[in-house]
Amino acid sequence: GLSRGEYSAEINITSNDPVTPLLTVPVDMLVIVGIEEHENISLLVYSNPATNAVNLQSNDDIVRILVMNSIGMPVYEEKVSDEKKVTLNTSNYETGIYIVRIETKKGFFTTKVTITK
């Protein structure tokens, strides 16, 4: 498995579309060791930068999401019913950097998401 830390990667998707024959999707992942259970908990955040949606995926149940703008003001909050994958609708967000705090049953994770239009 992966060791504790932050990882970045790119997924290259090829298609027959002459306008966009190759699409590169940046992916960020944070792996943290749980305090009580001492097991690896991973969080996958993609697409980042995003336009209309950001996917949040964890191997632990997500129970709450808080999105803050660059000065720390909350712009969105959602209690989630124990989902391992959540799609965050960002279509109405202004261009900029947002801080996303994800709460799972075993801990909190904070990551930055860039919204572009």
PDB file of C-alpha atoms in Angstrom:
ATOM      1  CA  GLY A   1       0.000   0.000   0.000  1.00  0.00           C
ATOM      2  CA  LEU A   2       0.907   3.644  -0.083  1.00  0.00           C
ATOM      3  CA  SER A   3       2.764   5.231   2.788  1.00  0.00           C
ATOM      4  CA  ARG A   4       1.371   8.212   4.647  1.00  0.00           C
ATOM      5  CA  GLY A   5       1.629  11.409   2.603  1.00  0.00           C
ATOM      6  CA  GLU A   6       0.276  13.432  -0.286  1.00  0.00           C
ATOM      7  CA  TYR A   7       0.405  12.108  -3.824  1.00  0.00           C
ATOM      8  CA  SER A   8      -0.320  13.762  -7.146  1.00  0.00           C
ATOM      9  CA  ALA A   9      -0.768  12.066 -10.485  1.00  0.00           C
ATOM     10  CA  GLU A  10      -2.306  12.583 -13.879  1.00  0.00           C
ATOM     11  CA  ILE A  11      -4.707  10.326 -15.732  1.00  0.00           C
ATOM     12  CA  ASN A  12      -4.469  10.576 -19.511  1.00  0.00           C
ATOM     13  CA  ILE A  13      -7.660   9.778 -21.396  1.00  0.00           C
ATOM     14  CA  THR A  14      -7.540   9.365 -25.159  1.00  0.00           C
ATOM     15  CA  SER A  15     -10.566   9.671 -27.425  1.00  0.00           C
ATOM     16  CA  ASN A  16     -11.585   9.915 -31.051  1.00  0.00           C
ATOM     17  CA  ASP A  17     -12.626  13.551 -30.532  1.00  0.00           C
ATOM     18  CA  PRO A  18     -10.578  15.674 -32.993  1.00  0.00           C
ATOM     19  CA  VAL A  19     -10.888  18.737 -30.730  1.00  0.00           C
ATOM     20  CA  THR A  20      -9.649  16.984 -27.593  1.00  0.00           C
ATOM     21  CA  PRO A  21      -7.848  13.761 -28.578  1.00  0.00           C
ATOM     22  CA  LEU A  22      -6.051  13.664 -25.215  1.00  0.00           C
ATOM     23  CA  LEU A  23      -7.522  14.820 -21.919  1.00  0.00           C
ATOM     24  CA  THR A  24      -5.271  14.996 -18.864  1.00  0.00           C
ATOM     25  CA  VAL A  25      -7.040  14.826 -15.488  1.00  0.00           C
ATOM     26  CA  PRO A  26      -4.965  15.822 -12.435  1.00  0.00           C
ATOM     27  CA  VAL A  27      -5.612  13.722  -9.321  1.00  0.00           C
ATOM     28  CA  ASP A  28      -4.552  14.491  -5.730  1.00  0.00           C
ATOM     29  CA  MET A  29      -4.625  11.874  -2.980  1.00  0.00           C
ATOM     30  CA  LEU A  30      -3.939  12.179   0.730  1.00  0.00           C
ATOM     31  CA  VAL A  31      -3.090   9.054   2.755  1.00  0.00           C
ATOM     32  CA  ILE A  32      -3.309   9.386   6.527  1.00  0.00           C
ATOM     33  CA  VAL A  33      -2.902   6.752   9.222  1.00  0.00           C
ATOM     34  CA  GLY A  34      -5.962   6.577  11.502  1.00  0.00           C
ATOM     35  CA  ILE A  35      -5.258   7.397  15.149  1.00  0.00           C
ATOM     36  CA  GLU A  36      -7.306   4.661  16.807  1.00  0.00           C
ATOM     37  CA  GLU A  37      -7.327   1.887  14.241  1.00  0.00           C
ATOM     38  CA  HIS A  38      -3.854   2.542  12.826  1.00  0.00           C
ATOM     39  CA  GLU A  39      -5.020   1.728   9.318  1.00  0.00           C
ATOM     40  CA  ASN A  40      -4.438   3.691   6.142  1.00  0.00           C
ATOM     41  CA  ILE A  41      -7.262   6.004   5.156  1.00  0.00           C
ATOM     42  CA  SER A  42      -7.069   7.426   1.672  1.00  0.00           C
ATOM     43  CA  LEU A  43      -8.811  10.366   0.090  1.00  0.00           C
ATOM     44  CA  LEU A  44      -8.953  10.909  -3.676  1.00  0.00           C
ATOM     45  CA  VAL A  45      -9.915  14.372  -5.007  1.00  0.00           C
ATOM     46  CA  TYR A  46     -10.477  14.804  -8.748  1.00  0.00           C
ATOM     47  CA  SER A  47     -10.804  16.744 -11.133  1.00  0.00           C
ATOM     48  CA  ASN A  48      -8.627  19.500  -9.776  1.00  0.00           C
ATOM     49  CA  PRO A  49      -8.694  22.107 -11.220  1.00  0.00           C
ATOM     50  CA  ALA A  50     -12.425  21.748 -11.825  1.00  0.00           C
ATOM     51  CA  THR A  51     -15.207  23.608 -13.571  1.00  0.00           C
ATOM     52  CA  ASN A  52     -18.528  21.964 -12.737  1.00  0.00           C
ATOM     53  CA  ALA A  53     -17.796  19.138 -10.316  1.00  0.00           C
ATOM     54  CA  VAL A  54     -15.231  17.730  -7.900  1.00  0.00           C
ATOM     55  CA  ASN A  55     -15.313  14.073  -6.865  1.00  0.00           C
ATOM     56  CA  LEU A  56     -14.330  13.135  -3.332  1.00  0.00           C
ATOM     57  CA  GLN A  57     -13.628   9.458  -2.734  1.00  0.00           C
ATOM     58  CA  SER A  58     -12.404   7.717   0.416  1.00  0.00           C
ATOM     59  CA  ASN A  59     -11.993   4.183   1.668  1.00  0.00           C
ATOM     60  CA  ASP A  60     -13.761   5.384   4.844  1.00  0.00           C
ATOM     61  CA  ASP A  61     -17.346   6.678   5.067  1.00  0.00           C
ATOM     62  CA  ILE A  62     -17.612  10.422   4.427  1.00  0.00           C
ATOM     63  CA  VAL A  63     -20.013  12.055   6.908  1.00  0.00           C
ATOM     64  CA  ARG A  64     -19.577  15.821   6.324  1.00  0.00           C
ATOM     65  CA  ILE A  65     -18.167  18.228   3.734  1.00  0.00           C
ATOM     66  CA  LEU A  66     -17.320  21.892   4.328  1.00  0.00           C
ATOM     67  CA  VAL A  67     -16.174  24.183   1.506  1.00  0.00           C
ATOM     68  CA  MET A  68     -14.570  27.543   2.334  1.00  0.00           C
ATOM     69  CA  ASN A  69     -13.410  30.323   0.048  1.00  0.00           C
ATOM     70  CA  SER A  70      -9.808  31.562   0.045  1.00  0.00           C
ATOM     71  CA  ILE A  71     -10.397  33.752   3.115  1.00  0.00           C
ATOM     72  CA  GLY A  72     -11.969  30.961   5.144  1.00  0.00           C
ATOM     73  CA  MET A  73     -15.646  31.913   4.775  1.00  0.00           C
ATOM     74  CA  PRO A  74     -17.944  28.864   4.477  1.00  0.00           C
ATOM     75  CA  VAL A  75     -19.647  28.691   1.073  1.00  0.00           C
ATOM     76  CA  TYR A  76     -21.121  25.187   1.302  1.00  0.00           C
ATOM     77  CA  GLU A  77     -21.719  22.549   3.953  1.00  0.00           C
ATOM     78  CA  GLU A  78     -23.320  19.135   3.654  1.00  0.00           C
ATOM     79  CA  LYS A  79     -23.909  16.266   6.050  1.00  0.00           C
ATOM     80  CA  VAL A  80     -23.440  13.047   4.133  1.00  0.00           C
ATOM     81  CA  SER A  81     -25.038   9.685   4.914  1.00  0.00           C
ATOM     82  CA  ASP A  82     -21.959   7.489   5.121  1.00  0.00           C
ATOM     83  CA  GLU A  83     -20.945   7.664   1.463  1.00  0.00           C
ATOM     84  CA  LYS A  84     -17.532   6.602   0.195  1.00  0.00           C
ATOM     85  CA  LYS A  85     -17.852   8.819  -2.911  1.00  0.00           C
ATOM     86  CA  VAL A  86     -19.436  12.266  -3.136  1.00  0.00           C
ATOM     87  CA  THR A  87     -19.665  14.558  -6.159  1.00  0.00           C
ATOM     88  CA  LEU A  88     -19.502  18.217  -5.222  1.00  0.00           C
ATOM     89  CA  ASN A  89     -21.352  20.495  -7.667  1.00  0.00           C
ATOM     90  CA  THR A  90     -19.079  23.491  -8.312  1.00  0.00           C
ATOM     91  CA  SER A  91     -20.885  24.934 -11.357  1.00  0.00           C
ATOM     92  CA  ASN A  92     -22.022  28.014  -9.391  1.00  0.00           C
ATOM     93  CA  TYR A  93     -18.648  28.661  -7.734  1.00  0.00           C
ATOM     94  CA  GLU A  94     -16.613  31.661  -8.813  1.00  0.00           C
ATOM     95  CA  THR A  95     -13.136  31.122 -10.224  1.00  0.00           C
ATOM     96  CA  GLY A  96     -10.621  30.767  -7.397  1.00  0.00           C
ATOM     97  CA  ILE A  97      -9.098  28.515  -4.772  1.00  0.00           C
ATOM     98  CA  TYR A  98     -11.334  26.802  -2.239  1.00  0.00           C
ATOM     99  CA  ILE A  99     -10.509  24.824   0.892  1.00  0.00           C
ATOM    100  CA  VAL A 100     -12.465  21.581   1.213  1.00  0.00           C
ATOM    101  CA  ARG A 101     -12.658  19.883   4.597  1.00  0.00           C
ATOM    102  CA  ILE A 102     -13.879  16.303   4.488  1.00  0.00           C
ATOM    103  CA  GLU A 103     -14.900  14.516   7.665  1.00  0.00           C
ATOM    104  CA  THR A 104     -14.926  10.729   7.691  1.00  0.00           C
ATOM    105  CA  LYS A 105     -15.811   8.438  10.572  1.00  0.00           C
ATOM    106  CA  LYS A 106     -12.103   8.168  11.394  1.00  0.00           C
ATOM    107  CA  GLY A 107     -10.753  11.673  10.828  1.00  0.00           C
ATOM    108  CA  PHE A 108     -10.662  15.011   9.052  1.00  0.00           C
ATOM    109  CA  PHE A 109      -8.937  15.846   5.785  1.00  0.00           C
ATOM    110  CA  THR A 110      -8.357  19.269   4.276  1.00  0.00           C
ATOM    111  CA  THR A 111      -7.401  19.928   0.667  1.00  0.00           C
ATOM    112  CA  LYS A 112      -7.359  22.819  -1.806  1.00  0.00           C
ATOM    113  CA  VAL A 113      -9.477  22.806  -4.949  1.00  0.00           C
ATOM    114  CA  THR A 114      -9.072  25.252  -7.820  1.00  0.00           C
ATOM    115  CA  ILE A 115     -12.192  26.283  -9.756  1.00  0.00           C
ATOM    116  CA  THR A 116     -11.730  27.588 -13.286  1.00  0.00           C
ATOM    117  CA  LYS A 117     -14.347  28.868 -15.743  1.00  0.00           C
TER     118      LYS A 117
END
